[in-house]
Amino acid sequence: MPPLALTRLVLNDFRNYTYLKLDTDTRPVVLTGPNGSGKTNLLEAISFLSPGRGLRRARLHDPARQDGDGQWVISANIINQGFEHKVGSGLLRPAGGGPGSEKRTVRIDGVDGKRTSDLGEIFQVSWLTPQMDRLFTDTAGGRRRFLDRLTYGFDPEHAKRTASFEKIMRQRNRLLKEGRMDPHWLNSLEHQMAELAISIIAARGQTIDRLNQAMEEGKNGDKNIVIAFPKALLQLTGALEERIKDMPALMAEDSYKQALENNRKIDAAAGSTTHGPHRSDLGVFHREKDQAAALCSTGEQKALLISIILSNARLQAGLHGKAPVLLLDEITAHLDRFRRCALFDEISRLNMQAWMTGTDEALFAEFADRAQFFTVENGTLTRV
């Protein structure tokens, strides 16, 4: 089976690109060039072809080219299970619409009006950026989004459930803020939130169980990978997780719904929902050292992140016959030659398309002809 791969990327008015058309094959892609040349912008564009706000968590207007009209468009050809799909997304202004009328659009195989969550059924992608080197010491939100993105690969519906939960929660927050304590309306919203919340927690828990099992089995895997990247132990933590631990699903839904009802006055005063899956956290530990990831060195933290990403890729390859596409920004930073070689070998072994950036082409030399190389300078790409 051919790998999941992006074989054509077209950008219009995206960041520093007025127009770009890039054709590739299914091998890994290495993008090198000076800082500020537009390498990360390419990875961000690809990340917008999956559910969510992209690898920079940008506001919808942020990617628009500064000298443009405030709109941007990304389109791509994607090979999935041997079939080619044409997908696109962008911020467009309806004909005759003025400023403020723009909206995010998604097109899949010629059909407009799709949801961003629908992209997850066509294109599974994970990423690591330099900002994520602080993932284990930053806020819970970043770790939760990282876990959710891994979960999308096992359960594409997870993206729709998390989006629906956030939307309904905002409706409830607005009612409470305005003092509109209509019990029938609130009961209906809280019932929907409870059903979604328990499904979200269950999907996250299943992903963690799979990854932990893969880490355990990985101890007997490729020697270089075992030595190069430490094994992680993952845990899902949170007040709601603790509250419903060992409860059957229906009982857990009733318990959370009751908690929402009991907390209405507290949430109204806080201006937010104070209890739920949007407050969950991902705990990560270094197995061999029996130490929280947050207490590990910077190099160890990056190695743990790579270990999790690779374990997820191996799982996806085993379950679906294809690994996700990886976006690895400045991935060679803090990696010595042994770890670089182990990473490149594993990417090749999994027949996985990874898009990698760096300032020094020499740091990717071990890939040789297993990858395709491009230089990026001032928004222009040249095949090496």
Coordinates of C-alpha atoms in Angstrom, one line a residue:
M1 CA 0.0 0.0 0.0
P2 CA 1.4 3.4 -0.9
P3 CA 2.1 5.7 2.1
L4 CA -0.3 8.4 3.1
A5 CA 1.3 11.4 1.3
L6 CA 0.8 14.9 0.1
T7 CA 2.0 15.0 -3.6
R8 CA 0.9 18.6 -4.6
L9 CA 0.7 21.7 -2.5
V10 CA -0.7 25.0 -3.9
L11 CA -0.7 28.2 -1.9
N12 CA -2.4 31.5 -2.7
D13 CA -1.7 34.6 -0.5
F14 CA -0.5 32.5 2.4
R15 CA 2.0 34.1 4.7
N16 CA 5.0 35.1 2.5
Y17 CA 3.8 33.2 -0.5
T18 CA 1.8 35.1 -3.2
Y19 CA 1.6 31.9 -5.1
L20 CA 3.3 28.5 -4.8
K21 CA 2.8 25.2 -6.6
L22 CA 5.0 22.4 -5.3
D23 CA 4.9 18.8 -6.6
T24 CA 6.5 16.0 -4.7
D25 CA 6.6 12.2 -4.6
T26 CA 5.7 10.1 -1.6
R27 CA 9.2 10.2 0.0
P28 CA 10.1 12.4 3.0
V29 CA 10.6 16.0 2.1
V30 CA 13.6 18.1 3.5
L31 CA 13.3 21.9 3.4
T32 CA 16.4 23.8 4.2
G33 CA 17.3 27.5 4.1
P34 CA 17.9 30.6 6.2
N35 CA 15.7 31.6 9.1
G36 CA 12.7 33.7 7.9
S37 CA 12.7 32.2 4.4
G38 CA 9.3 30.5 4.7
K39 CA 10.0 26.9 5.7
T40 CA 7.8 26.8 8.7
N41 CA 5.0 28.6 6.7
L42 CA 4.9 25.6 4.4
L43 CA 4.5 23.2 7.3
E44 CA 1.8 25.5 8.7
A45 CA -0.1 25.4 5.4
I46 CA 0.0 21.6 5.4
S47 CA -1.3 21.6 9.0
F48 CA -4.4 23.5 7.9
L49 CA -5.4 20.5 5.9
S50 CA -6.3 18.8 9.1
P51 CA -8.8 19.6 11.9
G52 CA -8.0 22.5 14.1
R53 CA -6.1 25.9 13.9
G54 CA -2.8 24.6 12.5
L55 CA 0.5 24.2 14.1
R56 CA 0.8 27.8 15.2
R57 CA -2.7 28.0 16.6
A58 CA -3.2 31.1 14.4
R59 CA -6.3 33.2 14.2
L60 CA -8.0 32.8 10.8
H61 CA -6.8 36.1 9.5
D62 CA -3.1 35.7 10.6
P63 CA -1.9 33.5 7.7
A64 CA -3.2 36.0 5.1
R65 CA -0.3 37.7 3.1
Q66 CA 0.3 41.2 4.4
D67 CA 0.0 42.8 1.0
G68 CA -3.0 40.8 0.0
D69 CA -6.8 41.2 0.3
G70 CA -7.1 39.3 3.6
Q71 CA -8.0 36.0 2.0
W72 CA -5.8 32.9 1.7
V73 CA -6.3 29.5 0.1
I74 CA -4.5 26.1 0.4
S75 CA -5.1 23.2 -1.8
A76 CA -3.4 19.8 -2.1
N77 CA -3.5 16.4 -3.7
I78 CA -3.3 13.6 -1.1
I79 CA -2.7 9.9 -1.6
N80 CA -4.7 7.8 0.9
Q81 CA -5.0 4.0 0.6
G82 CA -3.8 4.3 -3.0
F83 CA -6.5 6.8 -4.0
E84 CA -6.0 10.5 -4.8
H85 CA -8.1 13.1 -3.0
K86 CA -8.2 16.8 -3.7
V87 CA -8.7 18.9 -0.6
G88 CA -8.6 22.6 0.1
S89 CA -9.2 25.1 2.8
G90 CA -9.0 28.8 3.1
L91 CA -10.4 32.1 4.3
L92 CA -12.6 33.5 1.6
R93 CA -14.8 36.6 1.3
P94 CA -18.2 35.9 -0.4
A95 CA -18.9 37.9 -3.6
G96 CA -19.9 41.4 -2.7
G97 CA -19.0 40.9 1.0
G98 CA -17.1 43.5 2.8
P99 CA -14.5 43.3 5.6
G100 CA -15.7 40.9 8.3
S101 CA -17.7 38.7 5.9
E102 CA -14.8 36.3 5.5
K103 CA -15.3 32.7 6.6
R104 CA -13.2 29.5 6.7
T105 CA -14.1 27.1 3.9
V106 CA -13.3 23.4 3.3
R107 CA -13.5 21.5 0.0
I108 CA -13.0 17.8 -0.3
D109 CA -13.1 16.1 -3.8
G110 CA -15.0 19.0 -5.3
V111 CA -17.6 19.2 -2.6
D112 CA -17.8 22.6 -0.8
G113 CA -19.3 23.2 2.6
K114 CA -17.4 20.5 4.5
R115 CA -16.4 20.9 8.1
T116 CA -12.8 21.1 9.2
S117 CA -13.3 17.9 11.2
D118 CA -14.1 16.1 7.9
L119 CA -10.4 16.7 6.9
G120 CA -9.4 14.1 9.5
E121 CA -11.0 11.3 7.5
I122 CA -8.7 12.1 4.5
F123 CA -5.5 13.3 6.1
Q124 CA -3.9 12.3 9.3
V125 CA -0.9 14.5 10.4
S126 CA 1.2 15.0 13.5
W127 CA 3.8 17.7 14.1
L128 CA 6.6 18.8 16.4
T129 CA 7.8 22.4 16.5
P130 CA 10.5 24.2 18.5
Q131 CA 7.7 25.7 20.7
M132 CA 6.6 22.2 21.7
D133 CA 10.0 21.6 23.3
R134 CA 8.4 23.3 26.3
L135 CA 5.3 21.2 26.1
F136 CA 5.9 19.4 29.4
T137 CA 6.5 22.6 31.3
D138 CA 3.8 24.8 29.7
T139 CA 0.1 24.9 30.3
A140 CA -2.2 21.9 30.2
G141 CA -3.9 23.2 27.1
G142 CA -1.0 22.4 24.9
R143 CA -0.6 18.9 26.2
R144 CA -4.3 18.3 25.8
R145 CA -4.3 19.5 22.2
F146 CA -1.2 17.3 21.5
L147 CA -3.1 14.2 22.9
D148 CA -6.3 15.1 20.9
R149 CA -4.3 15.3 17.7
L150 CA -2.9 11.8 18.3
T151 CA -6.4 10.6 19.1
Y152 CA -7.8 11.9 15.7
G153 CA -5.6 9.2 14.0
F154 CA -7.4 6.4 15.9
D155 CA -10.9 8.0 16.0
P156 CA -11.6 10.7 13.3
E157 CA -14.9 11.4 15.1
H158 CA -13.0 12.7 18.1
A159 CA -12.4 15.9 16.2
K160 CA -16.1 16.4 15.7
R161 CA -16.9 15.6 19.4
T162 CA -14.4 18.0 20.8
A163 CA -15.5 20.8 18.4
S164 CA -19.2 20.1 19.4
F165 CA -18.4 20.1 23.1
E166 CA -16.6 23.5 22.8
K167 CA -19.5 25.0 20.9
I168 CA -22.2 23.8 23.3
M169 CA -20.1 24.8 26.3
R170 CA -19.9 28.3 24.9
Q171 CA -23.7 28.4 24.5
R172 CA -24.1 27.4 28.2
N173 CA -21.5 29.9 29.3
R174 CA -23.3 32.7 27.5
L175 CA -26.6 31.8 29.1
L176 CA -25.1 31.7 32.5
K177 CA -23.3 35.0 32.0
E178 CA -26.5 36.7 30.9
G179 CA -28.3 35.3 33.9
R180 CA -30.7 33.2 31.7
M181 CA -31.3 30.3 34.1
D182 CA -33.9 28.5 32.0
P183 CA -33.8 25.0 33.4
H184 CA -35.1 23.3 30.3
W185 CA -32.6 25.0 28.0
L186 CA -29.7 24.4 30.4
N187 CA -30.7 20.8 31.0
S188 CA -30.7 20.1 27.3
L189 CA -27.2 21.7 26.8
E190 CA -25.8 19.9 29.8
H191 CA -27.2 16.6 28.7
Q192 CA -25.4 17.0 25.3
M193 CA -22.2 18.1 27.1
A194 CA -22.2 15.0 29.3
E195 CA -22.6 12.6 26.5
L196 CA -19.8 14.3 24.5
A197 CA -17.5 14.6 27.5
I198 CA -17.5 11.0 28.5
S199 CA -16.9 10.0 24.8
I200 CA -14.0 12.4 24.6
I201 CA -12.4 11.1 27.8
A202 CA -12.9 7.5 26.7
A203 CA -11.2 8.2 23.3
R204 CA -8.3 9.9 25.0
G205 CA -7.9 7.1 27.5
Q206 CA -7.9 4.5 24.7
T207 CA -5.2 6.4 22.8
I208 CA -3.1 6.5 26.0
D209 CA -3.6 2.8 26.6
R210 CA -2.5 2.0 23.0
L211 CA 0.6 4.3 23.2
N212 CA 1.7 2.8 26.6
Q213 CA 1.3 -0.7 25.2
A214 CA 3.3 0.3 22.1
M215 CA 6.0 1.8 24.3
E216 CA 6.2 -1.5 26.3
E217 CA 6.4 -3.6 23.2
G218 CA 8.9 -1.1 21.7
K219 CA 11.5 -2.2 24.2
N220 CA 12.2 -5.2 22.0
G221 CA 12.2 -3.2 18.7
D222 CA 15.0 -1.8 16.6
K223 CA 18.1 -1.5 18.8
N224 CA 19.1 2.0 17.6
I225 CA 15.6 3.3 18.2
V226 CA 15.4 1.8 21.7
I227 CA 18.8 3.3 22.6
A228 CA 18.2 6.7 20.9
F229 CA 14.7 7.6 22.3
P230 CA 13.5 6.9 25.8
K231 CA 10.2 5.2 26.5
A232 CA 7.4 7.4 27.9
L233 CA 4.6 6.5 30.3
L234 CA 1.4 8.5 29.7
Q235 CA -1.4 9.3 32.0
L236 CA -4.7 11.2 31.6
T237 CA -5.4 13.3 34.6
G238 CA -8.2 15.7 35.7
A239 CA -11.0 16.3 38.2
L240 CA -13.6 14.8 35.9
E241 CA -11.4 11.7 35.1
E242 CA -11.0 11.2 38.9
R243 CA -14.7 11.7 39.5
I244 CA -15.9 9.1 37.0
K245 CA -13.1 6.6 37.4
D246 CA -14.4 3.0 37.3
M247 CA -18.0 4.2 36.5
P248 CA -20.0 2.7 33.6
A249 CA -20.5 5.2 30.8
L250 CA -24.2 6.0 31.5
M251 CA -23.5 6.5 35.2
A252 CA -20.5 8.7 34.3
E253 CA -22.7 10.8 32.0
D254 CA -25.3 11.3 34.8
S255 CA -22.6 12.1 37.3
Y256 CA -21.1 14.9 35.1
K257 CA -24.5 16.2 34.2
Q258 CA -25.3 16.5 37.9
A259 CA -22.0 18.3 38.5
L260 CA -22.8 20.8 35.7
E261 CA -26.2 21.5 37.2
N262 CA -24.7 21.9 40.7
N263 CA -22.0 24.3 39.4
R264 CA -24.3 26.7 37.5
K265 CA -23.8 29.6 40.0
I266 CA -20.1 28.9 40.3
D267 CA -19.7 28.9 36.6
A268 CA -21.8 32.0 36.1
A269 CA -19.6 33.9 38.5
A270 CA -16.4 32.5 36.9
G271 CA -17.6 33.2 33.4
S272 CA -16.6 29.7 32.3
T273 CA -17.3 26.0 32.8
T274 CA -15.0 25.0 35.7
H275 CA -15.3 21.3 35.3
G276 CA -15.0 19.0 32.3
P277 CA -12.8 17.4 29.6
H278 CA -11.5 20.9 28.6
R279 CA -9.6 20.9 31.9
S280 CA -7.9 17.5 31.4
D281 CA -4.1 17.2 31.3
L282 CA -1.6 14.7 29.9
G283 CA 1.0 13.5 32.3
V284 CA 4.2 12.1 30.8
F285 CA 7.0 10.3 32.6
H286 CA 10.4 9.0 31.5
R287 CA 10.1 5.2 32.1
E288 CA 13.7 4.3 32.6
K289 CA 14.4 7.2 35.0
D290 CA 11.0 7.0 36.6
Q291 CA 10.9 10.8 36.4
A292 CA 8.3 13.4 35.3
A293 CA 9.1 14.7 31.8
A294 CA 8.9 18.3 33.2
L295 CA 12.0 17.5 35.3
C296 CA 14.0 16.0 32.5
S297 CA 16.6 17.9 30.5
T298 CA 15.7 19.8 27.3
G299 CA 17.3 17.1 25.2
E300 CA 15.5 14.3 27.0
Q301 CA 12.1 16.1 26.7
K302 CA 12.6 16.4 22.9
A303 CA 13.6 12.7 22.7
L304 CA 10.5 11.8 24.7
L305 CA 8.3 13.8 22.3
I306 CA 9.9 12.1 19.3
S307 CA 9.4 8.7 21.0
I308 CA 5.7 9.4 21.4
I309 CA 5.3 10.5 17.8
L310 CA 7.1 7.5 16.5
S311 CA 5.1 5.1 18.7
N312 CA 1.9 6.7 17.4
A313 CA 3.2 6.3 13.8
R314 CA 4.0 2.6 14.3
L315 CA 0.5 2.1 15.8
Q316 CA -1.2 3.8 12.9
A317 CA 0.9 1.8 10.4
G318 CA -0.2 -1.4 12.1
L319 CA -3.9 -0.5 12.5
H320 CA -4.5 1.2 9.2
G321 CA -1.6 0.1 7.0
K322 CA -0.3 3.7 6.8
A323 CA 1.5 6.0 9.1
P324 CA 0.4 9.7 9.5
V325 CA 2.3 12.5 7.7
L326 CA 4.8 14.1 10.1
L327 CA 5.7 17.8 10.1
L328 CA 9.0 18.2 11.9
D329 CA 10.1 21.8 12.2
E330 CA 13.8 22.3 13.0
I331 CA 13.8 18.7 14.1
T332 CA 17.6 18.2 14.1
A333 CA 18.1 20.9 16.8
H334 CA 19.4 19.2 20.0
L335 CA 19.8 15.8 18.2
D336 CA 23.2 14.3 17.9
R337 CA 24.2 12.3 14.8
F338 CA 23.2 8.9 16.4
R339 CA 19.7 10.2 17.2
R340 CA 19.3 11.8 13.8
C341 CA 20.2 8.6 12.0
A342 CA 17.9 6.6 14.2
L343 CA 15.0 9.0 13.5
F344 CA 15.7 9.0 9.7
D345 CA 15.9 5.2 9.6
E346 CA 12.6 4.8 11.5
I347 CA 10.9 7.3 9.1
S348 CA 12.1 5.2 6.2
R349 CA 11.3 1.9 7.8
L350 CA 7.7 3.0 8.4
N351 CA 7.4 4.1 4.7
M352 CA 6.3 7.5 6.1
Q353 CA 6.2 10.9 4.5
A354 CA 7.8 13.4 6.8
W355 CA 8.2 17.1 6.0
M356 CA 11.3 18.4 7.8
T357 CA 12.9 21.8 8.1
G358 CA 16.4 23.0 9.0
T359 CA 19.0 25.6 8.3
D360 CA 21.8 23.2 7.5
E361 CA 21.3 20.6 4.7
A362 CA 24.3 18.7 6.0
L363 CA 22.3 17.6 9.1
F364 CA 20.0 15.6 6.8
A365 CA 22.8 14.0 4.7
E366 CA 22.2 10.5 6.2
F367 CA 18.8 10.5 4.4
A368 CA 20.6 10.5 1.0
D369 CA 18.2 9.5 -1.8
R370 CA 15.6 8.2 0.6
A371 CA 14.3 11.8 0.8
Q372 CA 13.7 14.7 -1.6
F373 CA 15.5 18.0 -0.9
F374 CA 14.4 21.6 -1.5
T375 CA 16.1 24.9 -0.6
V376 CA 13.8 27.7 0.5
E377 CA 14.7 31.3 0.1
N378 CA 12.5 34.4 0.2
G379 CA 9.4 32.3 -0.6
T380 CA 11.0 30.5 -3.5
L381 CA 11.7 26.7 -3.6
T382 CA 14.4 25.0 -5.6
R383 CA 14.8 21.3 -5.9
V384 CA 18.2 20.1 -4.9

